[in-house]
Tab-separated table of C-alpha atoms in Angstrom:
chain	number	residue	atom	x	y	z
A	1	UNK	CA	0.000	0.000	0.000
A	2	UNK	CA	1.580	3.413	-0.945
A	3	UNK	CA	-0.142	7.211	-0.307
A	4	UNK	CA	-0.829	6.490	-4.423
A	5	UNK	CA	-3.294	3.985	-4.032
A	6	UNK	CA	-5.317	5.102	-0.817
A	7	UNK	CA	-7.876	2.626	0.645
A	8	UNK	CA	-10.008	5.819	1.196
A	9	UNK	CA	-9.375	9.413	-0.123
A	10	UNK	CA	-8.507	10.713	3.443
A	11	UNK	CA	-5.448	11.890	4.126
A	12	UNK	CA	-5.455	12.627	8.459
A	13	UNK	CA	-2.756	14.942	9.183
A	14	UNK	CA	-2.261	14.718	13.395
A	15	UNK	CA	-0.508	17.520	14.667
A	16	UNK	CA	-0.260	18.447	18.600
A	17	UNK	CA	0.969	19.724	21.228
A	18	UNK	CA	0.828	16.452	23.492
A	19	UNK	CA	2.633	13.173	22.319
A	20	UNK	CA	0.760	10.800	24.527
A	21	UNK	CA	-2.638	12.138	22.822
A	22	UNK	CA	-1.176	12.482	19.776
A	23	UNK	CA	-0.608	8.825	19.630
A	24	UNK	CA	-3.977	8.478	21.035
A	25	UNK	CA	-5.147	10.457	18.222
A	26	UNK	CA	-3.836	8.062	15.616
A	27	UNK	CA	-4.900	5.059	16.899
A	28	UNK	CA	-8.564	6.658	17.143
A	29	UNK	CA	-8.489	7.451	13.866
A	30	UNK	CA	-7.167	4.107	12.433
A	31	UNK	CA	-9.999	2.324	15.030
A	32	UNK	CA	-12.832	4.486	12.868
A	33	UNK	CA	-11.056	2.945	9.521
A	34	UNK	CA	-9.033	6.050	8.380
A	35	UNK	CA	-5.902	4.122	7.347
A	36	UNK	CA	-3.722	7.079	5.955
A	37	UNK	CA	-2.604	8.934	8.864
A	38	UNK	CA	0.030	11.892	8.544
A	39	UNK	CA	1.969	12.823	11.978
A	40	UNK	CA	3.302	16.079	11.418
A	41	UNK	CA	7.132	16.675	12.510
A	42	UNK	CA	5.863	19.725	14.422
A	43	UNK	CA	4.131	17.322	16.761
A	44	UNK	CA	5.632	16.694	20.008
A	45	UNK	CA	7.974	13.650	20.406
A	46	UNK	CA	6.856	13.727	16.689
A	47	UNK	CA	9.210	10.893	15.439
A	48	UNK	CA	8.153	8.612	18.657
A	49	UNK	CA	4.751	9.160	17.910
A	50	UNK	CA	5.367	7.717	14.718
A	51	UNK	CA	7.437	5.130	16.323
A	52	UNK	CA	5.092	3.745	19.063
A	53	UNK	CA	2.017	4.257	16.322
A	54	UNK	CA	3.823	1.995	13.844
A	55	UNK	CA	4.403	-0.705	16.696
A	56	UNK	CA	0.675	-0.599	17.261
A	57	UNK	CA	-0.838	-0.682	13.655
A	58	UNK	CA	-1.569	-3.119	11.801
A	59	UNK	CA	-0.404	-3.513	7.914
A	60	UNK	CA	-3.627	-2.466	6.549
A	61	UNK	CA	-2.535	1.474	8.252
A	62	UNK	CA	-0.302	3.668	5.838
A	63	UNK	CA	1.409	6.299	8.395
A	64	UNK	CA	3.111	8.325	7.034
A	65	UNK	CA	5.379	11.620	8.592
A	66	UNK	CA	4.353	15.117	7.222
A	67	UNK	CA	6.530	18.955	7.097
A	68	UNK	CA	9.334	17.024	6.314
A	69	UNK	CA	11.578	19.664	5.308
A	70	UNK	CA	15.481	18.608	5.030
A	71	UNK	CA	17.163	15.228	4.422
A	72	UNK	CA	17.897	14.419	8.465
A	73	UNK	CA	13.968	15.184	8.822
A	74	UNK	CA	13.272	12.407	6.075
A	75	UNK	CA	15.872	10.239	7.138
A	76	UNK	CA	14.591	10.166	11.316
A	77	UNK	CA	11.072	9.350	9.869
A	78	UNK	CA	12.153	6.291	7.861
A	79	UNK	CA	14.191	5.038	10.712
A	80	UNK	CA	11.304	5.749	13.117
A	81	UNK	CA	8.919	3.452	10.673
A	82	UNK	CA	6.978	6.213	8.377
A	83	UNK	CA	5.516	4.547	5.225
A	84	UNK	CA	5.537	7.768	3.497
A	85	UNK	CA	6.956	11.478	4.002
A	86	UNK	CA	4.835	14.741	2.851
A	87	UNK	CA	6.969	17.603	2.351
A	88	UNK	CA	5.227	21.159	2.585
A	89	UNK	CA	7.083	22.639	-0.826
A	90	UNK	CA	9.628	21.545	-3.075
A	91	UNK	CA	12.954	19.361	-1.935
A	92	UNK	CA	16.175	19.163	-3.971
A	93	UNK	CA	17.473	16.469	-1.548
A	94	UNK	CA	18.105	12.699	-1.763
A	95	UNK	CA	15.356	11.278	0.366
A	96	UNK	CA	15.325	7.604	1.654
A	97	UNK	CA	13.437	5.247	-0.697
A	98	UNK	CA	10.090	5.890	0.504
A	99	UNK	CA	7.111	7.638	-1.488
A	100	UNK	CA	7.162	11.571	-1.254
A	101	UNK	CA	3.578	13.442	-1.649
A	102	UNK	CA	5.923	16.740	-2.373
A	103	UNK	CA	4.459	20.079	-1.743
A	104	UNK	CA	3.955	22.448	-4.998
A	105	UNK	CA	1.174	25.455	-5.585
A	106	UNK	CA	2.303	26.492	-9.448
A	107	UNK	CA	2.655	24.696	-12.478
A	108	UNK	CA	6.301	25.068	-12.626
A	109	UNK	CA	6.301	23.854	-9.141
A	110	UNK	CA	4.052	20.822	-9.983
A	111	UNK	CA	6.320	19.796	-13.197
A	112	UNK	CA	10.013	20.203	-10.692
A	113	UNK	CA	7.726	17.757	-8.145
A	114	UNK	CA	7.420	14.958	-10.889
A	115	UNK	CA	10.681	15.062	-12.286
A	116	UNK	CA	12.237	14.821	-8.540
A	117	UNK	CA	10.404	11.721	-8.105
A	118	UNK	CA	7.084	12.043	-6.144
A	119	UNK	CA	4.404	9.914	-6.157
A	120	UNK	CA	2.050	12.984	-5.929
A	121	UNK	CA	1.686	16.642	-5.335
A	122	UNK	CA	0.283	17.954	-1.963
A	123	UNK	CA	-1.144	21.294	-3.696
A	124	UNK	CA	-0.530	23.494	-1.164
A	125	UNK	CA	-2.217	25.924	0.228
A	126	UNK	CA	-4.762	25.156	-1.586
A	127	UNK	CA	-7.580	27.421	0.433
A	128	UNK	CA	-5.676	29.848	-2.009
A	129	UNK	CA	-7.028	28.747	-5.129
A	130	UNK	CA	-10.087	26.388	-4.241
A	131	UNK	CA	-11.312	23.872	-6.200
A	132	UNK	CA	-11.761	25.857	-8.842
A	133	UNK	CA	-8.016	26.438	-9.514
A	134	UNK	CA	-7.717	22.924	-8.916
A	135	UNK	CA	-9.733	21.871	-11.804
A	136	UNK	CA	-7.917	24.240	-13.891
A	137	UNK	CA	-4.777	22.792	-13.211
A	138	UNK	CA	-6.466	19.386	-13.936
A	139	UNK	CA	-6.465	20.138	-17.625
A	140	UNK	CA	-2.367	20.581	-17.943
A	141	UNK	CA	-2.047	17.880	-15.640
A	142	UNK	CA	-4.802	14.506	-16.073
A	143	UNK	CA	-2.061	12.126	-14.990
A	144	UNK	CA	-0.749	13.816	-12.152
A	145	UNK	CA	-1.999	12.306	-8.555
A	146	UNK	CA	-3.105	15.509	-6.674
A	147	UNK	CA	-3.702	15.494	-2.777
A	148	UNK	CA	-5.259	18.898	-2.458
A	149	UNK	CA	-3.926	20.041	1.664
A	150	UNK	CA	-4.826	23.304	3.658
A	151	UNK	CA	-8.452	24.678	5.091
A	152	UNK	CA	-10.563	21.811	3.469
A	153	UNK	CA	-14.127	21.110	4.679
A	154	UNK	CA	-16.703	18.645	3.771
A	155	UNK	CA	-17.913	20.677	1.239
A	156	UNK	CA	-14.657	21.311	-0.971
A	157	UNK	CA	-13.250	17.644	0.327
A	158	UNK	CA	-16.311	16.865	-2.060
A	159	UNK	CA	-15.429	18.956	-4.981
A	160	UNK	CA	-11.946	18.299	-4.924
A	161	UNK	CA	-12.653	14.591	-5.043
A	162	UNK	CA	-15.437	15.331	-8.039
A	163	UNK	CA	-12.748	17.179	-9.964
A	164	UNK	CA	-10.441	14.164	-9.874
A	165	UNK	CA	-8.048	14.382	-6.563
A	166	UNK	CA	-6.646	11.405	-5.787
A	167	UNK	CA	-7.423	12.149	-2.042
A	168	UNK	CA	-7.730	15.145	1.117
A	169	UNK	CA	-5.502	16.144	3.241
A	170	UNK	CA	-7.301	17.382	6.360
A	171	UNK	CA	-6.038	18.526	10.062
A	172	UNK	CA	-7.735	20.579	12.308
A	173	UNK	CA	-11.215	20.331	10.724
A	174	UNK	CA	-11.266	16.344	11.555
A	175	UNK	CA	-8.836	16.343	14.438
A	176	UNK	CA	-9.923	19.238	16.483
A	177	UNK	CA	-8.073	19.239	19.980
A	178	UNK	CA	-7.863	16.000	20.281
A	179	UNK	CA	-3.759	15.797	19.541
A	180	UNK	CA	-3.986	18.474	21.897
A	181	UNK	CA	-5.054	16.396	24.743
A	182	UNK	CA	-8.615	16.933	23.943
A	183	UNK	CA	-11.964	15.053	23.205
A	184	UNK	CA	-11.418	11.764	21.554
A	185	UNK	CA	-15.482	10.644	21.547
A	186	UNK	CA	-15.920	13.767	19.852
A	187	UNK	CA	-13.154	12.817	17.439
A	188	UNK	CA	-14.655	9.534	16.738
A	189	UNK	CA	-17.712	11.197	15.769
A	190	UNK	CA	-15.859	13.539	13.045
A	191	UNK	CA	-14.109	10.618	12.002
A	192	UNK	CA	-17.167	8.738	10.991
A	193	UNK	CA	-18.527	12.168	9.520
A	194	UNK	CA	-16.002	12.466	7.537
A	195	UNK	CA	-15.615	8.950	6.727
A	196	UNK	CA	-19.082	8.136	5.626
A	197	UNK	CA	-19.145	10.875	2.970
A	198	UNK	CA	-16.412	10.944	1.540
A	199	UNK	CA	-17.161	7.361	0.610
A	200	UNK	CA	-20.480	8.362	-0.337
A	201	UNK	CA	-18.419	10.635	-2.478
A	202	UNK	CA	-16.527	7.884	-4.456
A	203	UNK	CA	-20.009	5.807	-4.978
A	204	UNK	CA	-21.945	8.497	-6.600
């Protein structure tokens, strides 16, 4: 399983303040069937988070380790057991010889991302373009697996999958406080909100 061929077009991104609920986080999230999960170095204890999450999870779980942002970054995540890294822009660096969702916004951006090897673009932000830039760059781009990333709700999580993303990457709108130390019933239920239609998404 690789972030190219999701189970489900969720991408969680986890990022906190607290390690211990940040872990609790994940394993929420996997426990309500989201089996992409992004830790975000900027969590605390971010690379034993990934660590103890990894030891935890079963196969059928793609976790991955997200604002990866220099080659020592990269190279602590693989060695801590991330599936995947997410970079938030572009990265002129070897990386270890794991799939890279790279970070890119323009067209020139999106064409250096391919030829340095990713498996897909995080377009990022894209809150600044909406899905209507999205589409747009669609038409350039058919082939190119898109994860759309930054201020994403249900709403344009739907129209970014109708226009063709390969998946959504979503933090604080699904994960609330809860990496934070705070309500994990109430992330359950946003879990299974988000869950159930984005799947009801991909049937339509």
């Amino acid at each position: 399983m690789n972030p190219t061929e999701p189970q489900h077009p969720l991408l969680a991104i986890v990022r906190g303040t607290d390690a211990d609920a940040a872990l609790k986080t994940v394993l929420t999230l996997a426990d309500e069937d989201i089996t992409t999960i992004e830790v975000s170095l900027t969590t605390a204890n971010a690379l034993g988070v990934i660590e103890r999450a990894r030891d935890a999870l079963g196969a059928h779980v793609l976790l991955g380790a997200g604002t990866v942002i220099t080659p020592d970054d990269a190279a602590r995540a693989a060695d801590a057991g991330a599936g995947f890294l997410v970079t938030p822009g572009l990265l002129d660096a070897p990386l270890p010889e794991l799939p890279v969702v790279m970070g890119a916004f323009t067209p020139t951006e999106i064409i250096i991302a391919r030829d340095r090897g990713a498996r897909a673009v995080k377009l990022f932000p894209s809150s600044l373009g909406g899905p209507g830039y999205f589409r747009a760059l669609r038409q350039p781009f058919p082939d190119v697996p898109f994860v759309p990333v930054g201020g994403i709700d249900l709403t344009a999580a739907r129209a970014y999958l109708a226009a063709g993303a390969l998946a959504v990457g979503v933090g604080s709108p699904l994960i609330g406080d809860a990496a934070d130390g705070g309500d994990l019933d109430a992330l359950r239920l946003r879990a299974r909100t988000w869950h159930r239609a984005l799947t009801d998404e991909l049937t339509r």
